[in-house]
Amino acid sequence: MAFDYKKELKDLYCTKKPPLIVNVPKTSYLAVRGCGDPNLPGGEYQKAIAALYPVAYALKTAPRHGYQIEGFFDYVVPPLEGLWWQENISGCDYSNKQSFKWISMIRLPDFVAENDVEWAKNYAAAKNKDRNNFEKVEFFTVEEGLCAQILHVGSFNSEPETVKILEDFIASSGYANDINQNRRHHEIYLSDARKTPAEKQKTIIRHPIKDEK
Protein backbone atom coordinates (compact mmCIF):
# COMPACT_ATOMS: atom_id res chain seq x y z
CA MET A 1 0.00 0.00 0.00
CA ALA A 2 1.29 3.46 -0.89
CA PHE A 3 2.61 5.59 1.98
CA ASP A 4 0.17 8.47 2.64
CA TYR A 5 1.67 11.43 4.51
CA LYS A 6 -1.74 12.76 5.51
CA LYS A 7 -2.52 9.51 7.32
CA GLU A 8 0.94 8.70 8.67
CA LEU A 9 1.80 12.21 9.93
CA LYS A 10 -1.53 13.06 11.47
CA ASP A 11 -0.20 15.82 13.70
CA LEU A 12 1.17 17.78 10.72
CA TYR A 13 -1.89 17.13 8.53
CA CYS A 14 -4.50 17.23 11.30
CA THR A 15 -8.12 17.47 10.14
CA LYS A 16 -9.57 18.35 13.54
CA LYS A 17 -10.60 21.93 14.26
CA PRO A 18 -8.97 22.68 17.67
CA PRO A 19 -5.57 24.37 17.25
CA LEU A 20 -2.45 22.53 18.32
CA ILE A 21 1.29 23.05 18.68
CA VAL A 22 3.60 21.02 16.45
CA ASN A 23 7.34 20.73 15.91
CA VAL A 24 7.93 20.60 12.17
CA PRO A 25 11.20 18.90 11.14
CA LYS A 26 13.38 19.79 8.20
CA THR A 27 11.36 19.00 5.09
CA SER A 28 12.10 19.12 1.37
CA TYR A 29 9.64 20.30 -1.27
CA LEU A 30 9.16 20.89 -4.93
CA ALA A 31 8.64 24.64 -5.06
CA VAL A 32 7.91 27.56 -7.34
CA ARG A 33 8.30 31.16 -6.16
CA GLY A 34 6.11 33.94 -7.45
CA CYS A 35 3.91 36.91 -6.72
CA GLY A 36 0.47 38.20 -7.56
CA ASP A 37 -3.20 37.32 -7.18
CA PRO A 38 -3.56 33.51 -6.93
CA ASN A 39 -7.04 33.72 -8.45
CA LEU A 40 -5.93 35.43 -11.65
CA PRO A 41 -6.72 33.10 -14.59
CA GLY A 42 -3.49 32.25 -16.38
CA GLY A 43 -1.49 34.16 -13.75
CA GLU A 44 1.81 33.22 -12.13
CA TYR A 45 0.18 31.13 -9.43
CA GLN A 46 -1.84 29.06 -11.87
CA LYS A 47 1.30 28.46 -13.95
CA ALA A 48 3.19 27.42 -10.83
CA ILE A 49 0.60 24.75 -10.02
CA ALA A 50 0.66 23.57 -13.62
CA ALA A 51 4.43 23.07 -13.33
CA LEU A 52 4.55 21.46 -9.89
CA TYR A 53 2.20 18.54 -10.45
CA PRO A 54 3.80 17.03 -13.58
CA VAL A 55 7.18 17.07 -11.81
CA ALA A 56 5.66 15.58 -8.64
CA TYR A 57 4.07 12.73 -10.58
CA ALA A 58 7.22 12.14 -12.62
CA LEU A 59 9.04 11.48 -9.34
CA LYS A 60 6.26 9.23 -8.04
CA THR A 61 6.36 7.11 -11.18
CA ALA A 62 10.12 7.33 -11.80
CA PRO A 63 10.77 3.54 -11.67
CA ARG A 64 8.22 2.99 -14.44
CA HIS A 65 10.26 5.28 -16.67
CA GLY A 66 13.56 3.53 -15.98
CA TYR A 67 14.85 6.07 -13.46
CA GLN A 68 15.92 4.51 -10.15
CA ILE A 69 15.95 6.49 -6.90
CA GLU A 70 17.81 4.94 -3.98
CA GLY A 71 15.45 4.12 -1.12
CA PHE A 72 12.35 4.62 -3.28
CA PHE A 73 8.98 3.43 -1.98
CA ASP A 74 5.50 3.98 -3.36
CA TYR A 75 3.68 6.99 -1.92
CA VAL A 76 0.66 9.22 -2.38
CA VAL A 77 1.62 12.65 -3.74
CA PRO A 78 1.11 14.99 -0.73
CA PRO A 79 -1.25 17.97 -0.87
CA LEU A 80 -0.37 21.35 -2.27
CA GLU A 81 1.06 23.80 0.27
CA GLY A 82 2.11 27.44 0.25
CA LEU A 83 4.09 30.06 2.14
CA TRP A 84 2.52 33.52 1.88
CA TRP A 85 3.46 37.11 2.73
CA GLN A 86 3.07 40.75 1.67
CA GLU A 87 5.85 43.28 1.96
CA ASN A 88 5.41 45.96 4.64
CA ILE A 89 2.07 44.53 5.77
CA SER A 90 1.37 43.03 9.18
CA GLY A 91 -0.89 40.01 8.67
CA CYS A 92 -2.67 39.72 5.32
CA ASP A 93 -4.60 42.27 3.31
CA TYR A 94 -7.08 40.15 1.35
CA SER A 95 -8.33 43.25 -0.50
CA ASN A 96 -4.89 43.58 -2.12
CA LYS A 97 -4.24 40.08 -3.42
CA GLN A 98 -2.06 41.31 -6.26
CA SER A 99 0.61 42.18 -3.65
CA PHE A 100 0.90 38.59 -2.39
CA LYS A 101 4.26 36.90 -2.59
CA TRP A 102 4.32 33.14 -2.27
CA ILE A 103 6.23 29.90 -2.50
CA SER A 104 3.94 27.16 -3.80
CA MET A 105 5.09 23.69 -2.69
CA ILE A 106 4.53 19.94 -2.76
CA ARG A 107 6.26 17.86 -0.10
CA LEU A 108 8.94 15.40 -1.21
CA PRO A 109 9.78 12.03 0.35
CA ASP A 110 13.11 12.04 2.18
CA PHE A 111 14.68 9.79 -0.44
CA VAL A 112 14.31 12.41 -3.19
CA ALA A 113 17.46 14.46 -3.80
CA GLU A 114 18.06 17.60 -5.86
CA ASN A 115 19.44 15.62 -8.80
CA ASP A 116 16.23 13.54 -8.84
CA VAL A 117 14.19 16.73 -9.11
CA GLU A 118 16.31 17.84 -12.07
CA TRP A 119 15.60 14.53 -13.80
CA ALA A 120 11.86 14.89 -13.12
CA LYS A 121 11.85 18.46 -14.47
CA ASN A 122 13.50 17.32 -17.69
CA TYR A 123 11.12 14.38 -17.99
CA ALA A 124 8.05 16.60 -17.45
CA ALA A 125 9.36 19.20 -19.89
CA ALA A 126 9.80 16.56 -22.58
CA LYS A 127 6.17 15.50 -22.15
CA ASN A 128 4.64 19.00 -22.19
CA LYS A 129 4.37 21.78 -24.73
CA ASP A 130 5.34 24.61 -22.36
CA ARG A 131 8.85 23.34 -21.58
CA ASN A 132 10.01 26.66 -20.11
CA ASN A 133 7.35 26.46 -17.40
CA PHE A 134 9.38 23.84 -15.53
CA GLU A 135 12.55 25.91 -15.23
CA LYS A 136 11.13 27.66 -12.17
CA VAL A 137 10.58 24.42 -10.22
CA GLU A 138 13.23 24.05 -7.53
CA PHE A 139 14.31 21.70 -4.75
CA PHE A 140 13.46 23.67 -1.59
CA THR A 141 14.20 22.74 2.01
CA VAL A 142 12.90 24.43 5.14
CA GLU A 143 12.95 23.62 8.85
CA GLU A 144 9.91 25.35 10.37
CA GLY A 145 10.49 24.20 13.93
CA LEU A 146 7.95 25.11 16.59
CA CYS A 147 4.59 26.14 15.12
CA ALA A 148 0.91 26.39 15.94
CA GLN A 149 -1.69 25.31 13.43
CA ILE A 150 -5.43 25.11 12.99
CA LEU A 151 -7.89 23.68 10.48
CA HIS A 152 -9.83 26.30 8.54
CA VAL A 153 -13.07 25.24 6.87
CA GLY A 154 -14.44 27.70 4.35
CA SER A 155 -13.31 30.11 1.66
CA PHE A 156 -9.87 31.66 1.66
CA ASN A 157 -11.46 35.08 2.15
CA SER A 158 -12.82 33.99 5.54
CA GLU A 159 -9.41 32.90 6.82
CA PRO A 160 -8.88 35.99 9.05
CA GLU A 161 -11.52 34.69 11.47
CA THR A 162 -9.63 31.41 11.87
CA VAL A 163 -6.28 33.18 12.09
CA LYS A 164 -7.67 35.22 15.00
CA ILE A 165 -8.57 31.99 16.83
CA LEU A 166 -5.07 30.68 16.15
CA GLU A 167 -3.42 33.87 17.38
CA ASP A 168 -5.47 33.80 20.60
CA PHE A 169 -4.46 30.17 21.13
CA ILE A 170 -0.79 31.04 20.64
CA ALA A 171 -0.97 33.81 23.24
CA SER A 172 -2.94 31.75 25.77
CA SER A 173 -0.41 28.93 25.42
CA GLY A 174 2.46 31.18 26.47
CA TYR A 175 3.94 31.73 23.01
CA ALA A 176 4.30 34.63 20.60
CA ASN A 177 3.85 34.71 16.84
CA ASP A 178 7.23 34.54 15.09
CA ILE A 179 6.34 35.34 11.49
CA ASN A 180 9.30 37.10 9.87
CA GLN A 181 11.31 37.09 6.63
CA ASN A 182 12.54 33.57 7.38
CA ARG A 183 9.37 32.06 8.90
CA ARG A 184 6.14 32.53 6.97
CA HIS A 185 2.38 32.08 7.13
CA HIS A 186 1.93 28.51 5.86
CA GLU A 187 -1.15 26.93 4.30
CA ILE A 188 -1.80 23.27 3.45
CA TYR A 189 -4.68 22.62 1.06
CA LEU A 190 -6.55 19.44 1.95
CA SER A 191 -9.31 20.05 -0.61
CA ASP A 192 -9.27 20.36 -4.38
CA ALA A 193 -10.52 23.90 -4.93
CA ARG A 194 -11.65 22.97 -8.44
CA LYS A 195 -14.10 20.37 -7.12
CA THR A 196 -14.98 21.47 -3.57
CA PRO A 197 -17.48 24.25 -2.79
CA ALA A 198 -15.76 27.19 -1.11
CA GLU A 199 -17.69 26.77 2.14
CA LYS A 200 -16.46 23.16 2.47
CA GLN A 201 -12.82 23.63 1.58
CA LYS A 202 -10.33 22.52 4.25
CA THR A 203 -7.05 24.35 4.77
CA ILE A 204 -4.49 23.94 7.51
CA ILE A 205 -3.09 27.30 8.61
CA ARG A 206 0.30 27.12 10.33
CA HIS A 207 2.19 29.94 12.03
CA PRO A 208 5.71 29.84 13.46
CA ILE A 209 5.90 30.62 17.16
CA LYS A 210 8.49 31.30 19.86
CA ASP A 211 8.50 31.22 23.64
CA GLU A 212 7.05 34.49 24.88
CA LYS A 213 9.72 34.66 27.60
GROMACS .gro file of C-alpha atoms in nm:
model
  213
    1MET     CA    1   0.000   0.000   0.000
    2ALA     CA    2   0.129   0.346  -0.089
    3PHE     CA    3   0.261   0.559   0.198
    4ASP     CA    4   0.017   0.847   0.264
    5TYR     CA    5   0.167   1.143   0.451
    6LYS     CA    6  -0.174   1.276   0.551
    7LYS     CA    7  -0.252   0.951   0.732
    8GLU     CA    8   0.094   0.870   0.867
    9LEU     CA    9   0.180   1.221   0.993
   10LYS     CA   10  -0.153   1.306   1.147
   11ASP     CA   11  -0.020   1.582   1.370
   12LEU     CA   12   0.117   1.778   1.072
   13TYR     CA   13  -0.189   1.713   0.853
   14CYS     CA   14  -0.450   1.723   1.130
   15THR     CA   15  -0.812   1.747   1.014
   16LYS     CA   16  -0.957   1.835   1.354
   17LYS     CA   17  -1.060   2.193   1.426
   18PRO     CA   18  -0.897   2.268   1.767
   19PRO     CA   19  -0.557   2.437   1.725
   20LEU     CA   20  -0.245   2.253   1.832
   21ILE     CA   21   0.129   2.305   1.868
   22VAL     CA   22   0.360   2.102   1.645
   23ASN     CA   23   0.734   2.073   1.591
   24VAL     CA   24   0.793   2.060   1.217
   25PRO     CA   25   1.120   1.890   1.114
   26LYS     CA   26   1.338   1.979   0.820
   27THR     CA   27   1.136   1.900   0.509
   28SER     CA   28   1.210   1.912   0.137
   29TYR     CA   29   0.964   2.030  -0.127
   30LEU     CA   30   0.916   2.089  -0.493
   31ALA     CA   31   0.864   2.464  -0.506
   32VAL     CA   32   0.791   2.756  -0.734
   33ARG     CA   33   0.830   3.116  -0.616
   34GLY     CA   34   0.611   3.394  -0.745
   35CYS     CA   35   0.391   3.691  -0.672
   36GLY     CA   36   0.047   3.820  -0.756
   37ASP     CA   37  -0.320   3.732  -0.718
   38PRO     CA   38  -0.356   3.351  -0.693
   39ASN     CA   39  -0.704   3.372  -0.845
   40LEU     CA   40  -0.593   3.543  -1.165
   41PRO     CA   41  -0.672   3.310  -1.459
   42GLY     CA   42  -0.349   3.225  -1.638
   43GLY     CA   43  -0.149   3.416  -1.375
   44GLU     CA   44   0.181   3.322  -1.213
   45TYR     CA   45   0.018   3.113  -0.943
   46GLN     CA   46  -0.184   2.906  -1.187
   47LYS     CA   47   0.130   2.846  -1.395
   48ALA     CA   48   0.319   2.742  -1.083
   49ILE     CA   49   0.060   2.475  -1.002
   50ALA     CA   50   0.066   2.357  -1.362
   51ALA     CA   51   0.443   2.307  -1.333
   52LEU     CA   52   0.455   2.146  -0.989
   53TYR     CA   53   0.220   1.854  -1.045
   54PRO     CA   54   0.380   1.703  -1.358
   55VAL     CA   55   0.718   1.707  -1.181
   56ALA     CA   56   0.566   1.558  -0.864
   57TYR     CA   57   0.407   1.273  -1.058
   58ALA     CA   58   0.722   1.214  -1.262
   59LEU     CA   59   0.904   1.148  -0.934
   60LYS     CA   60   0.626   0.923  -0.804
   61THR     CA   61   0.636   0.711  -1.118
   62ALA     CA   62   1.012   0.733  -1.180
   63PRO     CA   63   1.077   0.354  -1.167
   64ARG     CA   64   0.822   0.299  -1.444
   65HIS     CA   65   1.026   0.528  -1.667
   66GLY     CA   66   1.356   0.353  -1.598
   67TYR     CA   67   1.485   0.607  -1.346
   68GLN     CA   68   1.592   0.451  -1.015
   69ILE     CA   69   1.595   0.649  -0.690
   70GLU     CA   70   1.781   0.494  -0.398
   71GLY     CA   71   1.545   0.412  -0.112
   72PHE     CA   72   1.235   0.462  -0.328
   73PHE     CA   73   0.898   0.343  -0.198
   74ASP     CA   74   0.550   0.398  -0.336
   75TYR     CA   75   0.368   0.699  -0.192
   76VAL     CA   76   0.066   0.922  -0.238
   77VAL     CA   77   0.162   1.265  -0.374
   78PRO     CA   78   0.111   1.499  -0.073
   79PRO     CA   79  -0.125   1.797  -0.087
   80LEU     CA   80  -0.037   2.135  -0.227
   81GLU     CA   81   0.106   2.380   0.027
   82GLY     CA   82   0.211   2.744   0.025
   83LEU     CA   83   0.409   3.006   0.214
   84TRP     CA   84   0.252   3.352   0.188
   85TRP     CA   85   0.346   3.711   0.273
   86GLN     CA   86   0.307   4.075   0.167
   87GLU     CA   87   0.585   4.328   0.196
   88ASN     CA   88   0.541   4.596   0.464
   89ILE     CA   89   0.207   4.453   0.577
   90SER     CA   90   0.137   4.303   0.918
   91GLY     CA   91  -0.089   4.001   0.867
   92CYS     CA   92  -0.267   3.972   0.532
   93ASP     CA   93  -0.460   4.227   0.331
   94TYR     CA   94  -0.708   4.015   0.135
   95SER     CA   95  -0.833   4.325  -0.050
   96ASN     CA   96  -0.489   4.358  -0.212
   97LYS     CA   97  -0.424   4.008  -0.342
   98GLN     CA   98  -0.206   4.131  -0.626
   99SER     CA   99   0.061   4.218  -0.365
  100PHE     CA  100   0.090   3.859  -0.239
  101LYS     CA  101   0.426   3.690  -0.259
  102TRP     CA  102   0.432   3.314  -0.227
  103ILE     CA  103   0.623   2.990  -0.250
  104SER     CA  104   0.394   2.716  -0.380
  105MET     CA  105   0.509   2.369  -0.269
  106ILE     CA  106   0.453   1.994  -0.276
  107ARG     CA  107   0.626   1.786  -0.010
  108LEU     CA  108   0.894   1.540  -0.121
  109PRO     CA  109   0.978   1.203   0.035
  110ASP     CA  110   1.311   1.204   0.218
  111PHE     CA  111   1.468   0.979  -0.044
  112VAL     CA  112   1.431   1.241  -0.319
  113ALA     CA  113   1.746   1.446  -0.380
  114GLU     CA  114   1.806   1.760  -0.586
  115ASN     CA  115   1.944   1.562  -0.880
  116ASP     CA  116   1.623   1.354  -0.884
  117VAL     CA  117   1.419   1.673  -0.911
  118GLU     CA  118   1.631   1.784  -1.207
  119TRP     CA  119   1.560   1.453  -1.380
  120ALA     CA  120   1.186   1.489  -1.312
  121LYS     CA  121   1.185   1.846  -1.447
  122ASN     CA  122   1.350   1.732  -1.769
  123TYR     CA  123   1.112   1.438  -1.799
  124ALA     CA  124   0.805   1.660  -1.745
  125ALA     CA  125   0.936   1.920  -1.989
  126ALA     CA  126   0.980   1.656  -2.258
  127LYS     CA  127   0.617   1.550  -2.215
  128ASN     CA  128   0.464   1.900  -2.219
  129LYS     CA  129   0.437   2.178  -2.473
  130ASP     CA  130   0.534   2.461  -2.236
  131ARG     CA  131   0.885   2.334  -2.158
  132ASN     CA  132   1.001   2.666  -2.011
  133ASN     CA  133   0.735   2.646  -1.740
  134PHE     CA  134   0.938   2.384  -1.553
  135GLU     CA  135   1.255   2.591  -1.523
  136LYS     CA  136   1.113   2.766  -1.217
  137VAL     CA  137   1.058   2.442  -1.022
  138GLU     CA  138   1.323   2.405  -0.753
  139PHE     CA  139   1.431   2.170  -0.475
  140PHE     CA  140   1.346   2.367  -0.159
  141THR     CA  141   1.420   2.274   0.201
  142VAL     CA  142   1.290   2.443   0.514
  143GLU     CA  143   1.295   2.362   0.885
  144GLU     CA  144   0.991   2.535   1.037
  145GLY     CA  145   1.049   2.420   1.393
  146LEU     CA  146   0.795   2.511   1.659
  147CYS     CA  147   0.459   2.614   1.512
  148ALA     CA  148   0.091   2.639   1.594
  149GLN     CA  149  -0.169   2.531   1.343
  150ILE     CA  150  -0.543   2.511   1.299
  151LEU     CA  151  -0.789   2.368   1.048
  152HIS     CA  152  -0.983   2.630   0.854
  153VAL     CA  153  -1.307   2.524   0.687
  154GLY     CA  154  -1.444   2.770   0.435
  155SER     CA  155  -1.331   3.011   0.166
  156PHE     CA  156  -0.987   3.166   0.166
  157ASN     CA  157  -1.146   3.508   0.215
  158SER     CA  158  -1.282   3.399   0.554
  159GLU     CA  159  -0.941   3.290   0.682
  160PRO     CA  160  -0.888   3.599   0.905
  161GLU     CA  161  -1.152   3.469   1.147
  162THR     CA  162  -0.963   3.141   1.187
  163VAL     CA  163  -0.628   3.318   1.209
  164LYS     CA  164  -0.767   3.522   1.500
  165ILE     CA  165  -0.857   3.199   1.683
  166LEU     CA  166  -0.507   3.068   1.615
  167GLU     CA  167  -0.342   3.387   1.738
  168ASP     CA  168  -0.547   3.380   2.060
  169PHE     CA  169  -0.446   3.017   2.113
  170ILE     CA  170  -0.079   3.104   2.064
  171ALA     CA  171  -0.097   3.381   2.324
  172SER     CA  172  -0.294   3.175   2.577
  173SER     CA  173  -0.041   2.893   2.542
  174GLY     CA  174   0.246   3.118   2.647
  175TYR     CA  175   0.394   3.173   2.301
  176ALA     CA  176   0.430   3.463   2.060
  177ASN     CA  177   0.385   3.471   1.684
  178ASP     CA  178   0.723   3.454   1.509
  179ILE     CA  179   0.634   3.534   1.149
  180ASN     CA  180   0.930   3.710   0.987
  181GLN     CA  181   1.131   3.709   0.663
  182ASN     CA  182   1.254   3.357   0.738
  183ARG     CA  183   0.937   3.206   0.890
  184ARG     CA  184   0.614   3.253   0.697
  185HIS     CA  185   0.238   3.208   0.713
  186HIS     CA  186   0.193   2.851   0.586
  187GLU     CA  187  -0.115   2.693   0.430
  188ILE     CA  188  -0.180   2.327   0.345
  189TYR     CA  189  -0.468   2.262   0.106
  190LEU     CA  190  -0.655   1.944   0.195
  191SER     CA  191  -0.931   2.005  -0.061
  192ASP     CA  192  -0.927   2.036  -0.438
  193ALA     CA  193  -1.052   2.390  -0.493
  194ARG     CA  194  -1.165   2.297  -0.844
  195LYS     CA  195  -1.410   2.037  -0.712
  196THR     CA  196  -1.498   2.147  -0.357
  197PRO     CA  197  -1.748   2.425  -0.279
  198ALA     CA  198  -1.576   2.719  -0.111
  199GLU     CA  199  -1.769   2.677   0.214
  200LYS     CA  200  -1.646   2.316   0.247
  201GLN     CA  201  -1.282   2.363   0.158
  202LYS     CA  202  -1.033   2.252   0.425
  203THR     CA  203  -0.705   2.435   0.477
  204ILE     CA  204  -0.449   2.394   0.751
  205ILE     CA  205  -0.309   2.730   0.861
  206ARG     CA  206   0.030   2.712   1.033
  207HIS     CA  207   0.219   2.994   1.203
  208PRO     CA  208   0.571   2.984   1.346
  209ILE     CA  209   0.590   3.062   1.716
  210LYS     CA  210   0.849   3.130   1.986
  211ASP     CA  211   0.850   3.122   2.364
  212GLU     CA  212   0.705   3.449   2.488
  213LYS     CA  213   0.972   3.466   2.760
   0.00000   0.00000   0.00000
